[in-house]
Amino acid sequence: MIRLFHVPLSPFCRKVRLSLAEKKLEVELVEERYWERDPDFLRRNPAGKVPVLRIDDMILSESAAICEYIEEKHPTPSLMPNDPEGRFEVRRLVSWFDDKFHHDVTSNLLYERVNRKLTKSGYPDSKNVKAGSKAIKYHLDYMAWLLDRRRWLAGDSMTLADFAAAAHLSSLDYISDVDWNRSAVVKDWYAKIKSRPAFRSLLADHVSGFPPPEHYADLDF
Amino acid sequence: MIRLFHVPLSPFCRKVRLSLAEKKLEVELVEERYWERDPDFLRRNPAGKVPVLRIDDMILSESAAICEYIEEKHPTPSLMPNDPEGRFEVRRLVSWFDDKFHHDVTSNLLYERVNRKLTKSGYPDSKNVKAGSKAIKYHLDYMAWLLDRRRWLAGDSMTLADFAAAAHLSSLDYISDVDWNRSAVVKDWYAKIKSRPAFRSLLADHVSGFPPPEHYADLDF
Ligand SMILES: N[C@@H](CCC(=O)N[C@@H](CS)C(=O)NCC(=O)O)C(=O)O
Ligand SMILES: N[C@@H](CCC(=O)N[C@@H](CS)C(=O)NCC(=O)O)C(=O)O
């Protein structure tokens, strides 16, 4: 049985969950309160981070490496284009979201509003929240610019890039931090991806102390 | 002609330079003072980060995606294993260095000591420098643990994982922040990689205002 050590709103974990689900690989989810630094957990991943995936008798960490591994072992349905140029663009965008978007937006909004409380490390820093609220606009505009030119973020088919982006946006949507009215193409893109069966498990998440808003699981948001 | 927009001590740029050189792809290096936010540069990469590579009539950003692209287009000599498990381990370690090592060590030491001065953004924060000096020990020990079990970081052959690690360590060695006496296996590994022709261009770097120590370019350090 595949097992994922995760936290529900982690965008890195959500990206892996989406990949597994899209490929119809059943997974047992185990919540891992990484901030408690359980020694068993640190043995599984000395970096002390989630996601950690147990699959094929191996223990894998680092979400980008995990998703490439899943893709190579279970190539259909494909989440990667066939040409090097197409694959480059997918990987560039996955890094864009997991490095730049994460730094500019997710860490300023989600980590301030939710993780600080969960990990009992103080109150949200309003300077950071403000910076995040400003930065998400720029990122949504960048997505709109891409989606004006392409059906999906990296090209004509749905790829890991869409999952990386949707992982971050869905976590932020859980705390009502995404203004879906900013761009019609971005909203359409999210509606498309949100309605996939692979998304269901994410939409069913409930973090205690943080009830999701009604629109979060609504396919007609 | 391949052209790389870079800064000399950036570990992400160095990883790309090592990959290109190992594959004997000649590159023209163009120094990009990214903190000046030149509009031409931002057009090439809206993330405003280096490295940016011009190759095959494309403009590429994000070092991990760039290295995978180079690997796919120029597969020999190979910097990636043939099996999915081997490739996973390479990608995991590249992420380990570019995410965790970068966060724990490079940003606390190199960015505090060098980038702050270059970008005229104040003095090194001694709390960060202290944290970086402490964290590098843990990381060198982790590398030693791996190298006690393997010839190279990810397995029996030299891969992108070694280049990612060597890119960070070489930048830190430029400012004398690596204690090579901590581990004999790590020192041997670095001596091996440092003596490769691909490393020469890195060893010739000179950043004005920051002369390298003598041992930096010495193969017998
Ligand atoms: N590069 C890692 C990042 C994972 C990550 O940062 N996960 C967060 C949760 S969203 C975490 O575990 N943080 C704990 C820590 O940094 O100590 C990946 O892609 O898997
Ligand atoms: N994920 C990027 C990171 C590149 C990066 O952070 N580069 C630094 C220089 S070492 C930079 O350009 N920083 C400018 C900024 O963050 O604004 C990659 O792998 O290429």
Tab-separated table of C-alpha atoms and ligand atoms in Angstrom:
chain	number	residue	atom	x	y	z
A	1	MET	CA	0.000	0.000	0.000
A	2	ILE	CA	1.240	3.469	-0.874
A	3	ARG	CA	1.412	5.739	2.158
A	4	LEU	CA	1.838	9.498	2.218
A	5	PHE	CA	2.984	11.365	5.310
A	6	HIS	CA	1.535	14.808	4.845
A	7	VAL	CA	-0.235	17.823	6.240
A	8	PRO	CA	-3.566	18.650	4.591
A	9	LEU	CA	-2.885	22.205	3.468
A	10	SER	CA	0.737	21.756	2.402
A	11	PRO	CA	0.946	22.657	-1.296
A	12	PHE	CA	3.868	20.248	-1.779
A	13	CYS	CA	1.818	17.394	-0.348
A	14	ARG	CA	-1.217	18.392	-2.391
A	15	LYS	CA	0.801	18.294	-5.598
A	16	VAL	CA	1.811	14.704	-4.818
A	17	ARG	CA	-1.762	13.764	-3.862
A	18	LEU	CA	-3.041	15.142	-7.166
A	19	SER	CA	-0.426	13.194	-9.147
A	20	LEU	CA	-1.224	9.942	-7.380
A	21	ALA	CA	-4.971	10.411	-7.742
A	22	GLU	CA	-4.783	11.348	-11.408
A	23	LYS	CA	-2.962	8.069	-12.003
A	24	LYS	CA	-5.529	6.214	-9.896
A	25	LEU	CA	-2.910	5.109	-7.374
A	26	GLU	CA	-4.608	4.561	-4.064
A	27	VAL	CA	-2.841	6.093	-1.116
A	28	GLU	CA	-3.194	5.988	2.627
A	29	LEU	CA	-2.800	9.465	4.086
A	30	VAL	CA	-1.023	9.819	7.419
A	31	GLU	CA	-0.975	13.232	8.998
A	32	GLU	CA	2.524	14.158	10.092
A	33	ARG	CA	2.877	17.047	12.513
A	34	TYR	CA	6.402	17.739	11.305
A	35	TRP	CA	6.883	20.574	13.787
A	36	GLU	CA	6.831	18.027	16.616
A	37	ARG	CA	9.972	16.502	15.082
A	38	ASP	CA	9.117	12.930	15.864
A	39	PRO	CA	12.331	10.822	15.650
A	40	ASP	CA	10.638	8.205	13.449
A	41	PHE	CA	9.687	10.899	11.028
A	42	LEU	CA	13.196	12.380	10.988
A	43	ARG	CA	14.572	8.958	10.205
A	44	ARG	CA	12.279	8.779	7.189
A	45	ASN	CA	13.356	12.236	6.026
A	46	PRO	CA	16.323	13.916	7.705
A	47	ALA	CA	15.170	17.188	6.150
A	48	GLY	CA	12.169	17.018	8.509
A	49	LYS	CA	9.758	18.069	5.768
A	50	VAL	CA	6.571	16.705	4.297
A	51	PRO	CA	5.647	15.161	1.892
A	52	VAL	CA	7.231	11.773	2.499
A	53	LEU	CA	5.972	8.916	0.350
A	54	ARG	CA	6.333	5.218	0.993
A	55	ILE	CA	6.054	3.393	-2.317
A	56	ASP	CA	7.709	0.342	-3.953
A	57	ASP	CA	9.490	-0.382	-0.641
A	58	MET	CA	11.198	2.986	-0.731
A	59	ILE	CA	10.790	6.108	1.349
A	60	LEU	CA	10.808	9.183	-0.839
A	61	SER	CA	11.023	12.865	-0.022
A	62	GLU	CA	11.141	16.078	-2.070
A	63	SER	CA	7.930	16.628	-3.958
A	64	ALA	CA	9.413	17.435	-7.377
A	65	ALA	CA	11.551	14.283	-7.344
A	66	ILE	CA	8.549	12.263	-6.107
A	67	CYS	CA	6.302	13.493	-8.909
A	68	GLU	CA	8.915	12.732	-11.573
A	69	TYR	CA	9.320	9.252	-10.112
A	70	ILE	CA	5.562	8.605	-10.156
A	71	GLU	CA	5.467	9.883	-13.723
A	72	GLU	CA	8.270	7.557	-14.848
A	73	LYS	CA	6.818	4.483	-13.147
A	74	HIS	CA	3.199	5.197	-14.108
A	75	PRO	CA	3.341	7.118	-17.364
A	76	THR	CA	-0.382	7.008	-18.129
A	77	PRO	CA	-2.297	9.229	-17.988
A	78	SER	CA	0.660	11.423	-18.783
A	79	LEU	CA	1.397	14.586	-16.831
A	80	MET	CA	4.476	15.432	-18.872
A	81	PRO	CA	4.815	16.376	-22.555
A	82	ASN	CA	6.880	14.206	-24.898
A	83	ASP	CA	9.364	16.788	-26.117
A	84	PRO	CA	12.292	18.251	-24.135
A	85	GLU	CA	11.025	21.795	-24.735
A	86	GLY	CA	7.602	20.901	-23.340
A	87	ARG	CA	9.104	19.134	-20.368
A	88	PHE	CA	11.355	22.108	-19.725
A	89	GLU	CA	8.355	24.408	-19.541
A	90	VAL	CA	6.551	22.104	-17.100
A	91	ARG	CA	9.594	21.912	-14.833
A	92	ARG	CA	10.181	25.642	-15.040
A	93	LEU	CA	6.628	26.327	-13.914
A	94	VAL	CA	6.691	23.728	-11.152
A	95	SER	CA	9.787	25.505	-9.816
A	96	TRP	CA	8.141	28.884	-10.345
A	97	PHE	CA	5.273	27.900	-8.059
A	98	ASP	CA	7.270	25.919	-5.529
A	99	ASP	CA	10.051	28.497	-5.275
A	100	LYS	CA	8.791	31.949	-6.219
A	101	PHE	CA	5.038	31.683	-5.610
A	102	HIS	CA	5.719	29.784	-2.384
A	103	HIS	CA	8.133	32.477	-1.203
A	104	ASP	CA	6.072	35.491	-2.314
A	105	VAL	CA	2.574	34.237	-1.542
A	106	THR	CA	2.071	30.912	0.253
A	107	SER	CA	4.549	31.550	3.043
A	108	ASN	CA	3.187	35.060	3.599
A	109	LEU	CA	-0.466	34.062	3.694
A	110	LEU	CA	-0.975	30.398	4.535
A	111	TYR	CA	1.993	30.037	6.851
A	112	GLU	CA	1.197	33.276	8.651
A	113	ARG	CA	-2.522	32.665	9.032
A	114	VAL	CA	-2.605	28.898	9.590
A	115	ASN	CA	0.801	27.365	10.320
A	116	ARG	CA	1.693	29.834	13.048
A	117	LYS	CA	-1.391	28.858	14.980
A	118	LEU	CA	-1.030	25.121	14.330
A	119	THR	CA	2.612	25.128	15.356
A	120	LYS	CA	1.969	27.568	18.213
A	121	SER	CA	4.558	30.044	16.986
A	122	GLY	CA	2.885	33.377	17.533
A	123	TYR	CA	0.477	35.590	15.615
A	124	PRO	CA	0.368	36.411	11.918
A	125	ASP	CA	2.788	39.179	11.016
A	126	SER	CA	0.599	41.732	9.266
A	127	LYS	CA	3.505	43.032	7.201
A	128	ASN	CA	3.932	39.586	5.667
A	129	VAL	CA	0.203	39.102	5.132
A	130	LYS	CA	0.089	42.423	3.324
A	131	ALA	CA	3.041	41.491	1.130
A	132	GLY	CA	1.391	38.161	0.285
A	133	SER	CA	-1.947	39.768	-0.594
A	134	LYS	CA	-0.151	42.120	-2.920
A	135	ALA	CA	2.038	39.452	-4.520
A	136	ILE	CA	-0.800	37.038	-5.298
A	137	LYS	CA	-2.257	39.625	-7.687
A	138	TYR	CA	0.914	39.724	-9.697
A	139	HIS	CA	1.028	35.920	-9.805
A	140	LEU	CA	-2.617	35.614	-10.875
A	141	ASP	CA	-1.876	38.088	-13.645
A	142	TYR	CA	1.091	36.028	-14.755
A	143	MET	CA	-1.131	32.932	-14.871
A	144	ALA	CA	-3.716	34.860	-16.870
A	145	TRP	CA	-1.010	35.926	-19.303
A	146	LEU	CA	-0.024	32.279	-19.791
A	147	LEU	CA	-3.619	31.062	-20.042
A	148	ASP	CA	-4.427	33.675	-22.664
A	149	ARG	CA	-1.922	31.855	-24.848
A	150	ARG	CA	-2.403	28.230	-23.804
A	151	ARG	CA	-5.171	25.868	-22.758
A	152	TRP	CA	-3.214	24.744	-19.700
A	153	LEU	CA	-0.375	26.489	-17.879
A	154	ALA	CA	2.491	24.802	-19.686
A	155	GLY	CA	0.829	24.129	-23.049
A	156	ASP	CA	-2.007	22.231	-24.662
A	157	SER	CA	-2.356	19.478	-22.121
A	158	MET	CA	-2.719	19.282	-18.374
A	159	THR	CA	0.615	18.654	-16.660
A	160	LEU	CA	2.421	18.704	-13.346
A	161	ALA	CA	2.657	22.467	-13.749
A	162	ASP	CA	-1.116	22.737	-13.396
A	163	PHE	CA	-1.020	20.523	-10.321
A	164	ALA	CA	1.752	22.565	-8.722
A	165	ALA	CA	-0.214	25.767	-9.277
A	166	ALA	CA	-3.536	24.266	-8.212
A	167	ALA	CA	-1.929	22.847	-5.079
A	168	HIS	CA	-0.878	26.317	-3.924
A	169	LEU	CA	-4.088	28.028	-4.997
A	170	SER	CA	-6.350	25.420	-3.409
A	171	SER	CA	-4.575	25.798	-0.056
A	172	LEU	CA	-4.964	29.547	-0.275
A	173	ASP	CA	-8.581	29.178	-1.354
A	174	TYR	CA	-9.180	27.172	1.812
A	175	ILE	CA	-8.474	30.369	3.738
A	176	SER	CA	-10.322	32.567	1.198
A	177	ASP	CA	-7.176	34.265	-0.014
A	178	VAL	CA	-7.795	33.935	-3.753
A	179	ASP	CA	-9.775	36.595	-5.581
A	180	TRP	CA	-11.345	34.516	-8.354
A	181	ASN	CA	-12.839	37.619	-9.884
A	182	ARG	CA	-9.475	38.984	-10.846
A	183	SER	CA	-9.221	36.940	-14.047
A	184	ALA	CA	-11.828	34.954	-15.960
A	185	VAL	CA	-9.269	32.681	-17.625
A	186	VAL	CA	-7.708	31.767	-14.300
A	187	LYS	CA	-11.114	31.071	-12.810
A	188	ASP	CA	-12.061	28.885	-15.779
A	189	TRP	CA	-8.788	27.014	-15.483
A	190	TYR	CA	-9.375	26.400	-11.778
A	191	ALA	CA	-12.961	25.295	-12.384
A	192	LYS	CA	-11.704	22.764	-14.910
A	193	ILE	CA	-9.064	21.316	-12.642
A	194	LYS	CA	-11.241	21.472	-9.523
A	195	SER	CA	-13.892	19.312	-11.164
A	196	ARG	CA	-11.507	16.435	-11.842
A	197	PRO	CA	-11.967	13.304	-9.725
A	198	ALA	CA	-8.321	13.670	-8.632
A	199	PHE	CA	-9.279	16.862	-6.799
A	200	ARG	CA	-11.956	15.317	-4.600
A	201	SER	CA	-9.742	14.310	-1.721
A	202	LEU	CA	-8.393	17.875	-1.441
A	203	LEU	CA	-11.890	19.321	-1.390
A	204	ALA	CA	-12.841	17.010	1.476
A	205	ASP	CA	-10.026	18.255	3.746
A	206	HIS	CA	-10.976	19.780	7.084
A	207	VAL	CA	-8.366	21.292	9.357
A	208	SER	CA	-9.571	21.539	12.907
A	209	GLY	CA	-9.806	25.138	14.079
A	210	PHE	CA	-9.948	26.306	10.466
A	211	PRO	CA	-13.305	25.431	8.884
A	212	PRO	CA	-13.193	25.981	5.106
A	213	PRO	CA	-15.474	28.620	3.556
A	214	GLU	CA	-18.521	27.320	1.660
A	215	HIS	CA	-17.184	28.073	-1.779
A	216	TYR	CA	-14.047	25.991	-1.107
A	217	ALA	CA	-15.552	22.645	-2.121
A	218	ASP	CA	-18.170	24.109	-4.445
A	219	LEU	CA	-17.529	23.278	-8.101
A	220	ASP	CA	-19.607	26.306	-9.051
A	221	PHE	CA	-17.711	28.903	-7.016
B	1	MET	CA	26.195	30.704	-29.229
B	2	ILE	CA	24.928	29.668	-25.819
B	3	ARG	CA	24.766	32.586	-23.402
B	4	LEU	CA	24.319	32.456	-19.643
B	5	PHE	CA	23.179	35.450	-17.624
B	6	HIS	CA	24.620	34.812	-14.204
B	7	VAL	CA	26.406	36.068	-11.131
B	8	PRO	CA	29.733	34.382	-10.398
B	9	LEU	CA	29.058	33.083	-6.884
B	10	SER	CA	25.422	32.026	-7.394
B	11	PRO	CA	25.210	28.286	-6.672
B	12	PHE	CA	22.294	27.923	-9.091
B	13	CYS	CA	24.351	29.494	-11.876
B	14	ARG	CA	27.386	27.399	-10.977
B	15	LYS	CA	25.359	24.207	-11.241
B	16	VAL	CA	24.355	25.171	-14.786
B	17	ARG	CA	27.935	26.171	-15.674
B	18	LEU	CA	29.206	22.793	-14.461
B	19	SER	CA	26.586	20.925	-16.499
B	20	LEU	CA	27.393	22.850	-19.664
B	21	ALA	CA	31.137	22.460	-19.212
B	22	GLU	CA	30.938	18.754	-18.451
B	23	LYS	CA	29.127	18.328	-21.756
B	24	LYS	CA	31.683	20.525	-23.497
B	25	LEU	CA	29.075	23.087	-24.495
B	26	GLU	CA	30.767	26.434	-24.884
B	27	VAL	CA	28.989	29.292	-23.199
B	28	GLU	CA	29.367	33.036	-23.126
B	29	LEU	CA	28.957	34.319	-19.569
B	30	VAL	CA	27.193	37.633	-19.074
B	31	GLU	CA	27.149	39.051	-15.573
B	32	GLU	CA	23.636	40.092	-14.601
B	33	ARG	CA	23.287	42.378	-11.617
B	34	TYR	CA	19.766	41.123	-10.955
B	35	TRP	CA	19.271	43.477	-8.012
B	36	GLU	CA	19.340	46.415	-10.422
B	37	ARG	CA	16.210	44.971	-12.027
B	38	ASP	CA	17.074	45.930	-15.575
B	39	PRO	CA	13.865	45.827	-17.676
B	40	ASP	CA	15.547	43.753	-20.410
B	41	PHE	CA	16.481	41.182	-17.819
B	42	LEU	CA	12.979	41.082	-16.350
B	43	ARG	CA	11.618	40.473	-19.823
B	44	ARG	CA	13.891	37.458	-20.143
B	45	ASN	CA	12.821	36.124	-16.732
B	46	PRO	CA	9.844	37.722	-14.971
B	47	ALA	CA	10.995	36.015	-11.755
B	48	GLY	CA	13.988	38.381	-11.831
B	49	LYS	CA	16.405	35.597	-10.917
B	50	VAL	CA	19.593	34.189	-12.355
B	51	PRO	CA	20.510	31.844	-14.000
B	52	VAL	CA	18.926	32.626	-17.349
B	53	LEU	CA	20.193	30.614	-20.304
B	54	ARG	CA	19.836	31.448	-23.977
B	55	ILE	CA	20.113	28.223	-25.951
B	56	ASP	CA	18.469	26.739	-29.070
B	57	ASP	CA	16.684	30.087	-29.651
B	58	MET	CA	14.951	29.837	-26.292
B	59	ILE	CA	15.360	31.751	-23.071
B	60	LEU	CA	15.350	29.421	-20.096
B	61	SER	CA	15.134	30.059	-16.376
B	62	GLU	CA	15.027	27.855	-13.262
B	63	SER	CA	18.229	25.930	-12.819
B	64	ALA	CA	16.748	22.481	-12.164
B	65	ALA	CA	14.622	22.666	-15.316
B	66	ILE	CA	17.612	23.994	-17.280
B	67	CYS	CA	19.866	21.130	-16.181
B	68	GLU	CA	17.246	18.516	-17.078
B	69	TYR	CA	16.840	20.144	-20.487
B	70	ILE	CA	20.598	20.135	-21.136
B	71	GLU	CA	20.697	16.501	-20.028
B	72	GLU	CA	17.890	15.520	-22.401
B	73	LYS	CA	19.344	17.363	-25.388
B	74	HIS	CA	22.967	16.373	-24.728
B	75	PRO	CA	22.825	13.018	-22.985
B	76	THR	CA	26.578	12.246	-23.128
B	77	PRO	CA	28.460	12.298	-20.889
B	78	SER	CA	25.502	11.388	-18.751
B	79	LEU	CA	24.765	13.183	-15.494
B	80	MET	CA	21.679	11.102	-14.738
B	81	PRO	CA	21.345	7.368	-13.985
B	82	ASN	CA	19.293	5.132	-16.274
B	83	ASP	CA	16.794	3.803	-13.764
B	84	PRO	CA	13.875	5.687	-12.191
B	85	GLU	CA	15.138	4.936	-8.663
B	86	GLY	CA	18.559	6.352	-9.492
B	87	ARG	CA	17.059	9.416	-11.126
B	88	PHE	CA	14.802	9.913	-8.117
B	89	GLU	CA	17.813	9.983	-5.807
B	90	VAL	CA	19.597	12.535	-8.001
B	91	ARG	CA	16.558	14.808	-8.075
B	92	ARG	CA	15.988	14.426	-4.351
B	93	LEU	CA	19.531	15.501	-3.616
B	94	VAL	CA	19.468	18.391	-6.081
B	95	SER	CA	16.371	19.626	-4.243
B	96	TRP	CA	18.014	18.947	-0.888
B	97	PHE	CA	20.887	21.274	-1.766
B	98	ASP	CA	18.877	23.898	-3.621
B	99	ASP	CA	16.097	24.023	-1.025
B	100	LYS	CA	17.370	22.935	2.377
B	101	PHE	CA	21.121	23.545	2.138
B	102	HIS	CA	20.429	26.851	0.399
B	103	HIS	CA	18.034	27.911	3.141
B	104	ASP	CA	20.091	26.662	6.101
B	105	VAL	CA	23.584	27.493	4.889
B	106	THR	CA	24.084	29.450	1.647
B	107	SER	CA	21.610	32.191	2.425
B	108	ASN	CA	22.970	32.582	5.956
B	109	LEU	CA	26.629	32.723	4.966
B	110	LEU	CA	27.135	33.739	1.336
B	111	TYR	CA	24.163	36.068	1.096
B	112	GLU	CA	24.965	37.720	4.410
B	113	ARG	CA	28.673	38.127	3.823
B	114	VAL	CA	28.749	38.866	0.082
B	115	ASN	CA	25.359	39.670	-1.408
B	116	ARG	CA	24.472	42.279	1.194
B	117	LYS	CA	27.561	44.245	0.305
B	118	LEU	CA	27.182	43.781	-3.445
B	119	THR	CA	23.546	44.801	-3.387
B	120	LYS	CA	24.198	47.544	-0.818
B	121	SER	CA	21.602	46.184	1.599
B	122	GLY	CA	23.276	46.600	4.958
B	123	TYR	CA	25.686	44.574	7.037
B	124	PRO	CA	25.796	40.823	7.689
B	125	ASP	CA	23.372	39.793	10.413
B	126	SER	CA	25.559	37.926	12.894
B	127	LYS	CA	22.641	35.799	14.085
B	128	ASN	CA	22.234	34.421	10.561
B	129	VAL	CA	25.952	33.917	10.057
B	130	LYS	CA	26.083	31.963	13.290
B	131	ALA	CA	23.126	29.809	12.260
B	132	GLY	CA	24.758	29.132	8.877
B	133	SER	CA	28.098	28.174	10.442
B	134	LYS	CA	26.305	25.745	12.683
B	135	ALA	CA	24.116	24.266	9.948
B	136	ILE	CA	26.959	23.609	7.499
B	137	LYS	CA	28.419	21.088	9.968
B	138	TYR	CA	25.243	19.077	9.958
B	139	HIS	CA	25.143	19.150	6.162
B	140	LEU	CA	28.788	18.100	5.795
B	141	ASP	CA	28.052	15.208	8.146
B	142	TYR	CA	25.080	14.201	6.021
B	143	MET	CA	27.287	14.241	2.921
B	144	ALA	CA	29.889	12.152	4.761
B	145	TRP	CA	27.178	9.667	5.699
B	146	LEU	CA	26.203	9.352	2.029
B	147	LEU	CA	29.802	9.167	0.809
B	148	ASP	CA	30.618	6.417	3.276
B	149	ARG	CA	28.105	4.340	1.348
B	150	ARG	CA	28.571	5.548	-2.228
B	151	ARG	CA	31.339	6.705	-4.551
B	152	TRP	CA	29.375	9.818	-5.490
B	153	LEU	CA	26.546	11.537	-3.658
B	154	ALA	CA	23.666	9.818	-5.431
B	155	GLY	CA	25.337	6.505	-6.245
B	156	ASP	CA	28.179	4.991	-8.239
B	157	SER	CA	28.525	7.649	-10.874
B	158	MET	CA	28.877	11.406	-10.893
B	159	THR	CA	25.546	13.150	-11.432
B	160	LEU	CA	23.735	16.450	-11.223
B	161	ALA	CA	23.491	15.859	-7.465
B	162	ASP	CA	27.278	16.202	-7.170
B	163	PHE	CA	27.180	19.375	-9.242
B	164	ALA	CA	24.395	20.871	-7.120
B	165	ALA	CA	26.364	20.165	-3.944
B	166	ALA	CA	29.693	21.301	-5.405
B	167	ALA	CA	28.078	24.495	-6.666
B	168	HIS	CA	27.026	25.484	-3.143
B	169	LEU	CA	30.239	24.336	-1.482
B	170	SER	CA	32.499	26.041	-4.015
B	171	SER	CA	30.724	29.375	-3.476
B	172	LEU	CA	31.126	28.975	0.260
B	173	ASP	CA	34.743	27.917	-0.158
B	174	TYR	CA	35.337	31.176	-2.021
B	175	ILE	CA	34.646	32.940	1.279
B	176	SER	CA	36.502	30.300	3.345
B	177	ASP	CA	33.341	29.015	4.978
B	178	VAL	CA	33.950	25.295	4.462
B	179	ASP	CA	35.934	23.356	7.029
B	180	TRP	CA	37.521	20.684	4.827
B	181	ASN	CA	39.031	19.003	7.847
B	182	ARG	CA	35.651	17.966	9.160
B	183	SER	CA	35.384	14.875	6.966
B	184	ALA	CA	37.994	13.070	4.894
B	185	VAL	CA	35.430	11.513	2.532
B	186	VAL	CA	33.870	14.880	1.788
B	187	LYS	CA	37.289	16.421	1.164
B	188	ASP	CA	38.226	13.547	-1.162
B	189	TRP	CA	34.957	13.927	-3.018
B	190	TYR	CA	35.532	17.656	-3.446
B	191	ALA	CA	39.131	17.113	-4.576
B	192	LYS	CA	37.877	14.715	-7.241
B	193	ILE	CA	35.221	17.052	-8.563
B	194	LYS	CA	37.409	20.151	-8.248
B	195	SER	CA	40.059	18.639	-10.495
B	196	ARG	CA	37.669	18.086	-13.393
B	197	PRO	CA	38.113	20.343	-16.415
B	198	ALA	CA	34.475	21.403	-15.985
B	199	PHE	CA	35.436	23.099	-12.716
B	200	ARG	CA	38.121	25.371	-14.170
B	201	SER	CA	35.899	28.275	-15.031
B	202	LEU	CA	34.553	28.383	-11.453
B	203	LEU	CA	38.042	28.379	-9.991
B	204	ALA	CA	38.984	31.343	-12.171
B	205	ASP	CA	36.175	33.544	-10.823
B	206	HIS	CA	37.123	36.807	-9.146
B	207	VAL	CA	34.516	39.008	-7.526
B	208	SER	CA	35.723	42.537	-7.105
B	209	GLY	CA	35.938	43.528	-3.450
B	210	PHE	CA	36.109	39.855	-2.471
B	211	PRO	CA	39.461	38.337	-3.410
B	212	PRO	CA	39.358	34.534	-3.050
B	213	PRO	CA	41.634	32.862	-0.500
B	214	GLU	CA	44.666	31.040	-1.883
B	215	HIS	CA	43.338	27.567	-1.296
B	216	TYR	CA	40.203	28.324	-3.332
B	217	ALA	CA	41.720	27.486	-6.729
B	218	ASP	CA	44.334	25.102	-5.382
B	219	LEU	CA	43.695	21.497	-6.370
B	220	ASP	CA	45.771	20.410	-3.419
B	221	PHE	CA	43.876	22.327	-0.721
C	1	LIG	N1	11.301	21.115	-1.241
C	1	LIG	C1	10.328	20.418	-0.418
C	1	LIG	C2	9.550	21.432	0.384
C	1	LIG	C3	8.583	20.791	1.344
C	1	LIG	C4	8.175	21.739	2.470
C	1	LIG	O1	8.726	22.835	2.597
C	1	LIG	N2	7.196	21.295	3.269
C	1	LIG	C5	6.789	22.059	4.416
C	1	LIG	C6	5.301	21.912	4.666
C	1	LIG	S1	4.390	22.777	3.423
C	1	LIG	C7	7.531	21.505	5.620
C	1	LIG	O2	7.509	20.311	5.863
C	1	LIG	N3	8.215	22.356	6.384
C	1	LIG	C8	8.919	21.957	7.556
C	1	LIG	C9	10.280	22.562	7.662
C	1	LIG	O3	10.685	23.299	6.730
C	1	LIG	O4	10.926	22.312	8.672
C	1	LIG	C10	9.401	19.614	-1.311
C	1	LIG	O5	9.178	20.020	-2.461
C	1	LIG	O6	8.932	18.553	-0.870
C	2	LIG	N1	14.823	28.420	-8.202
C	2	LIG	C1	15.804	29.267	-8.833
C	2	LIG	C2	16.570	30.041	-7.801
C	2	LIG	C3	17.556	31.018	-8.398
C	2	LIG	C4	17.951	32.083	-7.396
C	2	LIG	O1	17.389	32.174	-6.303
C	2	LIG	N2	18.926	32.906	-7.799
C	2	LIG	C5	19.334	34.027	-6.969
C	2	LIG	C6	20.829	34.267	-7.097
C	2	LIG	S1	21.739	32.997	-6.297
C	2	LIG	C7	18.610	35.247	-7.474
C	2	LIG	O2	18.628	35.545	-8.649
C	2	LIG	N3	17.915	35.973	-6.578
C	2	LIG	C8	17.216	37.164	-6.930
C	2	LIG	C9	15.867	37.249	-6.327
C	2	LIG	O3	15.454	36.284	-5.642
C	2	LIG	O4	15.225	38.278	-6.528
C	2	LIG	C10	16.733	28.421	-9.692
C	2	LIG	O5	16.954	27.258	-9.345
C	2	LIG	O6	17.213	28.915	-10.727
